[in-house]
Short mmCIF file of C-alpha atoms in Angstrom, two decimals:
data_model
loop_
_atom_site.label_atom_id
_atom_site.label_comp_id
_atom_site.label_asym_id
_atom_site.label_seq_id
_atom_site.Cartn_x
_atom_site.Cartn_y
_atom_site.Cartn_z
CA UNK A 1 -3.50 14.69 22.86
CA UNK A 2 -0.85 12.80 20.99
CA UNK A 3 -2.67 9.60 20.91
CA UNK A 4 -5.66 11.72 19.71
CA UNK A 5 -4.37 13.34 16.81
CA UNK A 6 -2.63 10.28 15.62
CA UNK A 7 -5.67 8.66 15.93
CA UNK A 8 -7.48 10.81 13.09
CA UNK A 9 -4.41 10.85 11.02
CA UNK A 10 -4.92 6.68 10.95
CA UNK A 11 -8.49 6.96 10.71
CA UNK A 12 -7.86 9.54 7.57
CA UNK A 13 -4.87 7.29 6.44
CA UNK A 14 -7.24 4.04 6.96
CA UNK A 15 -9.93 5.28 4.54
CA UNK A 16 -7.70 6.48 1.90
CA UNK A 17 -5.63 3.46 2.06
CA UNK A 18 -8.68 0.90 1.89
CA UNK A 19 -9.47 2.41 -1.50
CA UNK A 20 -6.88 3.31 -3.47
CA UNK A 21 -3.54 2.67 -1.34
CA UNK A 22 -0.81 5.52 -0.23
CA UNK A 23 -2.28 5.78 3.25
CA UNK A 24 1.26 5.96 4.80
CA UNK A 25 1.37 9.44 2.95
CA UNK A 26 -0.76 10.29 5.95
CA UNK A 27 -0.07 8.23 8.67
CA UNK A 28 3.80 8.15 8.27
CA UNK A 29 4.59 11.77 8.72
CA UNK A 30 2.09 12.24 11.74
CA UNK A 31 3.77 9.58 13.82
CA UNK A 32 7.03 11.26 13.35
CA UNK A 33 5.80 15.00 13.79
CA UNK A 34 4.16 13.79 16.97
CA UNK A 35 6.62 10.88 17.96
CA UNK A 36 9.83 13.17 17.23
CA UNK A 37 11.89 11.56 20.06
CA UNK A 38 10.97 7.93 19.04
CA UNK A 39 13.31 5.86 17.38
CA UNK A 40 12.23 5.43 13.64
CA UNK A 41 12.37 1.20 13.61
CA UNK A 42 10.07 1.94 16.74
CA UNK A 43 7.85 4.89 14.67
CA UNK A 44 8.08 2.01 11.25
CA UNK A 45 6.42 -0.35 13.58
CA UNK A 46 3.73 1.00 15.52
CA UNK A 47 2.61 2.63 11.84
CA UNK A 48 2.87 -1.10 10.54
CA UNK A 49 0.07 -2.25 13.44
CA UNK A 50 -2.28 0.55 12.29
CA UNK A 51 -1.65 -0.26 8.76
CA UNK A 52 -2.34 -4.08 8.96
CA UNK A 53 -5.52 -3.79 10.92
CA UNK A 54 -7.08 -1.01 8.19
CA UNK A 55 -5.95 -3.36 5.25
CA UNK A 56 -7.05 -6.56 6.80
CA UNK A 57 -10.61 -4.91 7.69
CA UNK A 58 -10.97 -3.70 3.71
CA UNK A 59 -9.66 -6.81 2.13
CA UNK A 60 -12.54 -8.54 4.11
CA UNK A 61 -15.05 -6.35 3.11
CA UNK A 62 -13.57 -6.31 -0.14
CA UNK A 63 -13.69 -10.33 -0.37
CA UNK A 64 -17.64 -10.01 0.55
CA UNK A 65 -18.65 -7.94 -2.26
CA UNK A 66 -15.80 -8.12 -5.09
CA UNK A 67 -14.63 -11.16 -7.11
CA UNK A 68 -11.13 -11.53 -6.40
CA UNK A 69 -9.06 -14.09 -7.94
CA UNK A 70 -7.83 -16.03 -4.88
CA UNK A 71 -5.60 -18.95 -7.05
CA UNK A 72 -3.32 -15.99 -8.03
CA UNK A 73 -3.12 -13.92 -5.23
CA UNK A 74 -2.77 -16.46 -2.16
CA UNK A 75 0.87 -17.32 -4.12
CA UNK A 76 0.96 -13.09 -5.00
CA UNK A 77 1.01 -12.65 -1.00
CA UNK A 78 3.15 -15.67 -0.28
CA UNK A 79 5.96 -14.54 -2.31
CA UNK A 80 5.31 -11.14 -1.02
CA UNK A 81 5.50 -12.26 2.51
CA UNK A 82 8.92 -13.94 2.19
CA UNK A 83 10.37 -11.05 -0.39
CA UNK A 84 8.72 -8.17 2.21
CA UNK A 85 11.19 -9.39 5.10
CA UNK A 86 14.31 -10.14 2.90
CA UNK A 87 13.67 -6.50 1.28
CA UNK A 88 14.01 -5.43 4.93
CA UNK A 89 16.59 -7.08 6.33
CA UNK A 90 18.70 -5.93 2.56
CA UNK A 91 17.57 -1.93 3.94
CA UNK A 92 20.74 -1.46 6.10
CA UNK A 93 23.30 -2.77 3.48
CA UNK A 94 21.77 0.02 0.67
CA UNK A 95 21.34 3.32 0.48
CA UNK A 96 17.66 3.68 -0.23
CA UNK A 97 18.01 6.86 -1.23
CA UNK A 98 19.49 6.11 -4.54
CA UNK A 99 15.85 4.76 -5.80
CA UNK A 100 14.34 7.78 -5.23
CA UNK A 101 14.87 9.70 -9.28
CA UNK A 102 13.83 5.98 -10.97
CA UNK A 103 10.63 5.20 -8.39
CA UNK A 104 9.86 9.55 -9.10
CA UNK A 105 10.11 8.61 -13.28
CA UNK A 106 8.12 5.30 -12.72
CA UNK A 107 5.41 7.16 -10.62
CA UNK A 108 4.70 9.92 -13.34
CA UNK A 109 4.78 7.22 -16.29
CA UNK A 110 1.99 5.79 -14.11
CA UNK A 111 0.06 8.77 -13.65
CA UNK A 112 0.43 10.27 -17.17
CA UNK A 113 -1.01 6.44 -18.13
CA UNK A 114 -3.65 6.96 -16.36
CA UNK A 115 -4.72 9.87 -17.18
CA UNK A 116 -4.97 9.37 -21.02
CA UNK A 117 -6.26 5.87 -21.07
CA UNK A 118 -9.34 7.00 -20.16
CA UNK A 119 -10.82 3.63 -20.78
CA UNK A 120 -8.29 2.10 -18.58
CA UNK A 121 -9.59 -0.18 -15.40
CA UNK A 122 -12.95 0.63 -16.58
CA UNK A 123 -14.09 -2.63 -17.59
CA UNK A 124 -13.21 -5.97 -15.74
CA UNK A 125 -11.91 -8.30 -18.13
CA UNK A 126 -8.92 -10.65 -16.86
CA UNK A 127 -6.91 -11.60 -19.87
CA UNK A 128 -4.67 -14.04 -18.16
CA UNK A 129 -5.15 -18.12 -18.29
CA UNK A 130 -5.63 -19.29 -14.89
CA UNK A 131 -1.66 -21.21 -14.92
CA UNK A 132 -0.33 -18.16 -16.47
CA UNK A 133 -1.70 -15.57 -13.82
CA UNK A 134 -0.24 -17.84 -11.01
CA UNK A 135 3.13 -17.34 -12.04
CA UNK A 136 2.83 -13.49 -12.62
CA UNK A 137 1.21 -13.23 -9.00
CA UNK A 138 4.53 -15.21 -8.03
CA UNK A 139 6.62 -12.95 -9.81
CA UNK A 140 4.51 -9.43 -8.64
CA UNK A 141 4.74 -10.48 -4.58
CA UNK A 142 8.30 -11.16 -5.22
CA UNK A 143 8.99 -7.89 -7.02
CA UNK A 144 6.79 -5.50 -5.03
CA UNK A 145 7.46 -7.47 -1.62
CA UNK A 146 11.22 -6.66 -1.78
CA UNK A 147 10.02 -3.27 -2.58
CA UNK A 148 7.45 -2.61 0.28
CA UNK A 149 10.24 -3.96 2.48
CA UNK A 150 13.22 -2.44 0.94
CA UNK A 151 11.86 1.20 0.53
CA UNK A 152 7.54 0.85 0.37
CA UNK A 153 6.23 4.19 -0.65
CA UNK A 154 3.92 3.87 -3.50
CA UNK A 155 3.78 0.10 -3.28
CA UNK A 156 -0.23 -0.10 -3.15
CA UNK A 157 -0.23 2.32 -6.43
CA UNK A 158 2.16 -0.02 -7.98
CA UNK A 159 0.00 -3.13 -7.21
CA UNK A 160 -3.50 -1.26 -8.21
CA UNK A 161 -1.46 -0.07 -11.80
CA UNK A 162 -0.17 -3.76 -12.22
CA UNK A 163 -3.15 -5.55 -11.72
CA UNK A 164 -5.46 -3.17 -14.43
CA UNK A 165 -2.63 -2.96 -16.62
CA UNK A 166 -1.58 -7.10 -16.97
CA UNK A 167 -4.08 -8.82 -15.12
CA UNK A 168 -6.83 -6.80 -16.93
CA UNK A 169 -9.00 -5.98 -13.83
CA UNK A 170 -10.93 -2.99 -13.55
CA UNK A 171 -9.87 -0.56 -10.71
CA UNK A 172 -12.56 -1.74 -7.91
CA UNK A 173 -11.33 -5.42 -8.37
CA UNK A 174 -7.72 -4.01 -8.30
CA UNK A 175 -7.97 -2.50 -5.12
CA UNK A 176 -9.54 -5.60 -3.78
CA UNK A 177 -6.52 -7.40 -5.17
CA UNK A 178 -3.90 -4.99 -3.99
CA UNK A 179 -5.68 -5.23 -0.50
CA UNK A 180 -4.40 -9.32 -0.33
CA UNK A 181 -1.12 -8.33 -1.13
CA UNK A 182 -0.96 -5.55 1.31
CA UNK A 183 -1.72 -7.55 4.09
CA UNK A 184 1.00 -10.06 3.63
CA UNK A 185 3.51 -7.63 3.02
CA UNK A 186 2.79 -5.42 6.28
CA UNK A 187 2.32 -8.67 8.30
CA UNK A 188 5.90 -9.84 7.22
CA UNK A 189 7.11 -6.19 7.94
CA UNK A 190 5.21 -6.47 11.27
CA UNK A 191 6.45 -10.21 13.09
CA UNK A 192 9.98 -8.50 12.22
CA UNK A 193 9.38 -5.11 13.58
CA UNK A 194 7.22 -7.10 17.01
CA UNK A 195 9.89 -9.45 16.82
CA UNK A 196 12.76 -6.39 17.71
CA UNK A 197 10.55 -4.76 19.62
CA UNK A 198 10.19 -1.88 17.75
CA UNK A 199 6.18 -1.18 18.35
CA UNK A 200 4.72 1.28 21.18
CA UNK A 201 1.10 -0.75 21.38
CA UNK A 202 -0.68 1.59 23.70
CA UNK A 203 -0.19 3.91 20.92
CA UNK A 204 -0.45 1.49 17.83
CA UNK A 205 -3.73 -0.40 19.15
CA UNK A 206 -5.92 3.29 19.18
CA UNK A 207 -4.67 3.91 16.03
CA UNK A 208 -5.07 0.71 14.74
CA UNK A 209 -8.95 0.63 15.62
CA UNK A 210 -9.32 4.24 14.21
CA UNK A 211 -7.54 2.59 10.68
CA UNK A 212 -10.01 0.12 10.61
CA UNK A 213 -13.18 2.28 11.39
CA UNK A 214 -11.50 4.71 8.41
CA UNK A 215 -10.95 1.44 6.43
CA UNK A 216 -14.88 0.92 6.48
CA UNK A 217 -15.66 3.81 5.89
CA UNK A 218 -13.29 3.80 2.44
CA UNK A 219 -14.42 0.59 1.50
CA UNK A 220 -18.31 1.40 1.74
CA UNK A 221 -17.62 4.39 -0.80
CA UNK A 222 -15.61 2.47 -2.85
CA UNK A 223 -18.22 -0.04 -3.35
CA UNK A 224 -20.92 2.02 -3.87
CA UNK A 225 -19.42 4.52 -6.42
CA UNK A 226 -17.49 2.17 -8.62
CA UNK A 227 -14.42 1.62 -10.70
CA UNK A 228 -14.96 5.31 -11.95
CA UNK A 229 -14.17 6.99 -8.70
CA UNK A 230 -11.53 4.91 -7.55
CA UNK A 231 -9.50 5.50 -11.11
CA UNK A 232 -10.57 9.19 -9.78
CA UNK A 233 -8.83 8.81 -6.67
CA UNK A 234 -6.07 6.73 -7.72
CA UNK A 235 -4.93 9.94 -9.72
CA UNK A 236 -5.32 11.94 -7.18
CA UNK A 237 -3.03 10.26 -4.87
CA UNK A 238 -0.61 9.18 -7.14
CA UNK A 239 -0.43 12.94 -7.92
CA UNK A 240 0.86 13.68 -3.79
CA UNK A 241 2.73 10.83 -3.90
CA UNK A 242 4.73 11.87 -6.94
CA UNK A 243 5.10 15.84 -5.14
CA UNK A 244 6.13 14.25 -2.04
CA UNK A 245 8.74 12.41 -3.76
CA UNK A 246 10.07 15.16 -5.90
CA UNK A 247 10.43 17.30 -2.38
CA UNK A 248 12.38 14.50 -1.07
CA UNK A 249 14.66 14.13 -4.20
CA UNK A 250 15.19 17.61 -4.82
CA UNK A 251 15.41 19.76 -1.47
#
């Protein structure tokens, strides 16, 4: 029954995830209500093999039907590759704790933004020269890479907001973006976890199927409602993340 309820928590997680990020909202707190006796490297890595599958499955379908800018982001997910694992291995030397109050400030700047920009990620106009966006998709997979390894929630909010609000794409071709760097961050974050042996696979390969079947699912009603619902549902979840992380900070 375990396996079972995990699996619609990843299918749930999958399709929220696939269009506007903050899936481990959902996923992350059902494997440990459900896992509570399961070391949490070993509950981190089984919720990274769900997580990579979903976000693989909705970059594809992303890549099919969205023009992504591949010359900045293949360097974007490089960086965020190598940055991903060094953020991780830097977790036990820092008390992660400590970001919580600035990432809680950062998180409602983003939101009120949002909010009343109404205009903003509505129209898909990159306003970066091709040389120039290389080097800030360098300088973004560095930056959010250590993060997503270091700490990670909020990182695919973080990735959607940078990529309207510099690269100048509207919030379908954001996700699609964000999507690329996802993947290379949770794939770093996965060889190490595989690597320790911190994944239970008879219970991360169900859930990873159900993320991708929820990832499909997101993506199709991404696609066919537009930039509009997406900026929609980016508020909403940026919203719950932003309560989560003031229940964390301040019980």
């Amino acid at each position: 029954m375990e396996i079972l309820y995990l699996c619609l928590f990843a299918f749930l997680a999958g399709l929220i995830d696939s269009v506007v990020g903050g899936g481990g909202l959902i996923q992350l707190p059902a494997l440990f209500v459900f896992l509570p006796h399961v070391p949490v490297p070993t509950v981190f890595g089984t919720g990274k093999l769900s997580s990579i599958a979903g976000t693989s499955v909705s970059m594809w379908r992303y890549a099919r039907n969205v023009e992504i800018n591949w010359r900045a982001l293949v360097p974007a997910a490089a960086s965020a590759f190598i940055f991903s694992f060094l953020g991780a291995r830097a977790v036990s030397h820092f008390d992660t704790s400590l970001l919580r109050p600035l990432i809680l400030v950062l998180l409602i700047s983003v939101a009120v933004y949002t909010f009343f920009r109404k205009d903003f990620g509505s129209i898909h106009a990159p306003r970066l020269a091709p040389a120039k966006a290389v080097w800030y998709g360098v300088a973004v997979g560095l930056v959010i890479g250590f993060y997503d390894g270091f700490f990670g929630p909020g990182t695919g909010s973080f990735l959607m907001f940078i990529f309207v609000g510099i690269f100048g794409f509207n919030f379908l071709a954001a996700s699609a973006s964000a999507k690329v760097v996802n993947v290379a961050t949770n794939l770093s974050a996965l060889l190490y976890f595989g690597y320790k042996g911190y994944i239970l696979y008879h219970i991360g390969i169900p859930m990873a199927i159900s993320s991708i079947a929820g990832s499909m699912v997101g993506t199709r009603i991404a696609l066919a409602k537009g930039s509009g619902f997406v900026r929609k549902l980016f508020l909403v979840v940026v919203t719950g993340i932003i309560l989560k992380f003031a229940y964390d900070t301040f019980q």
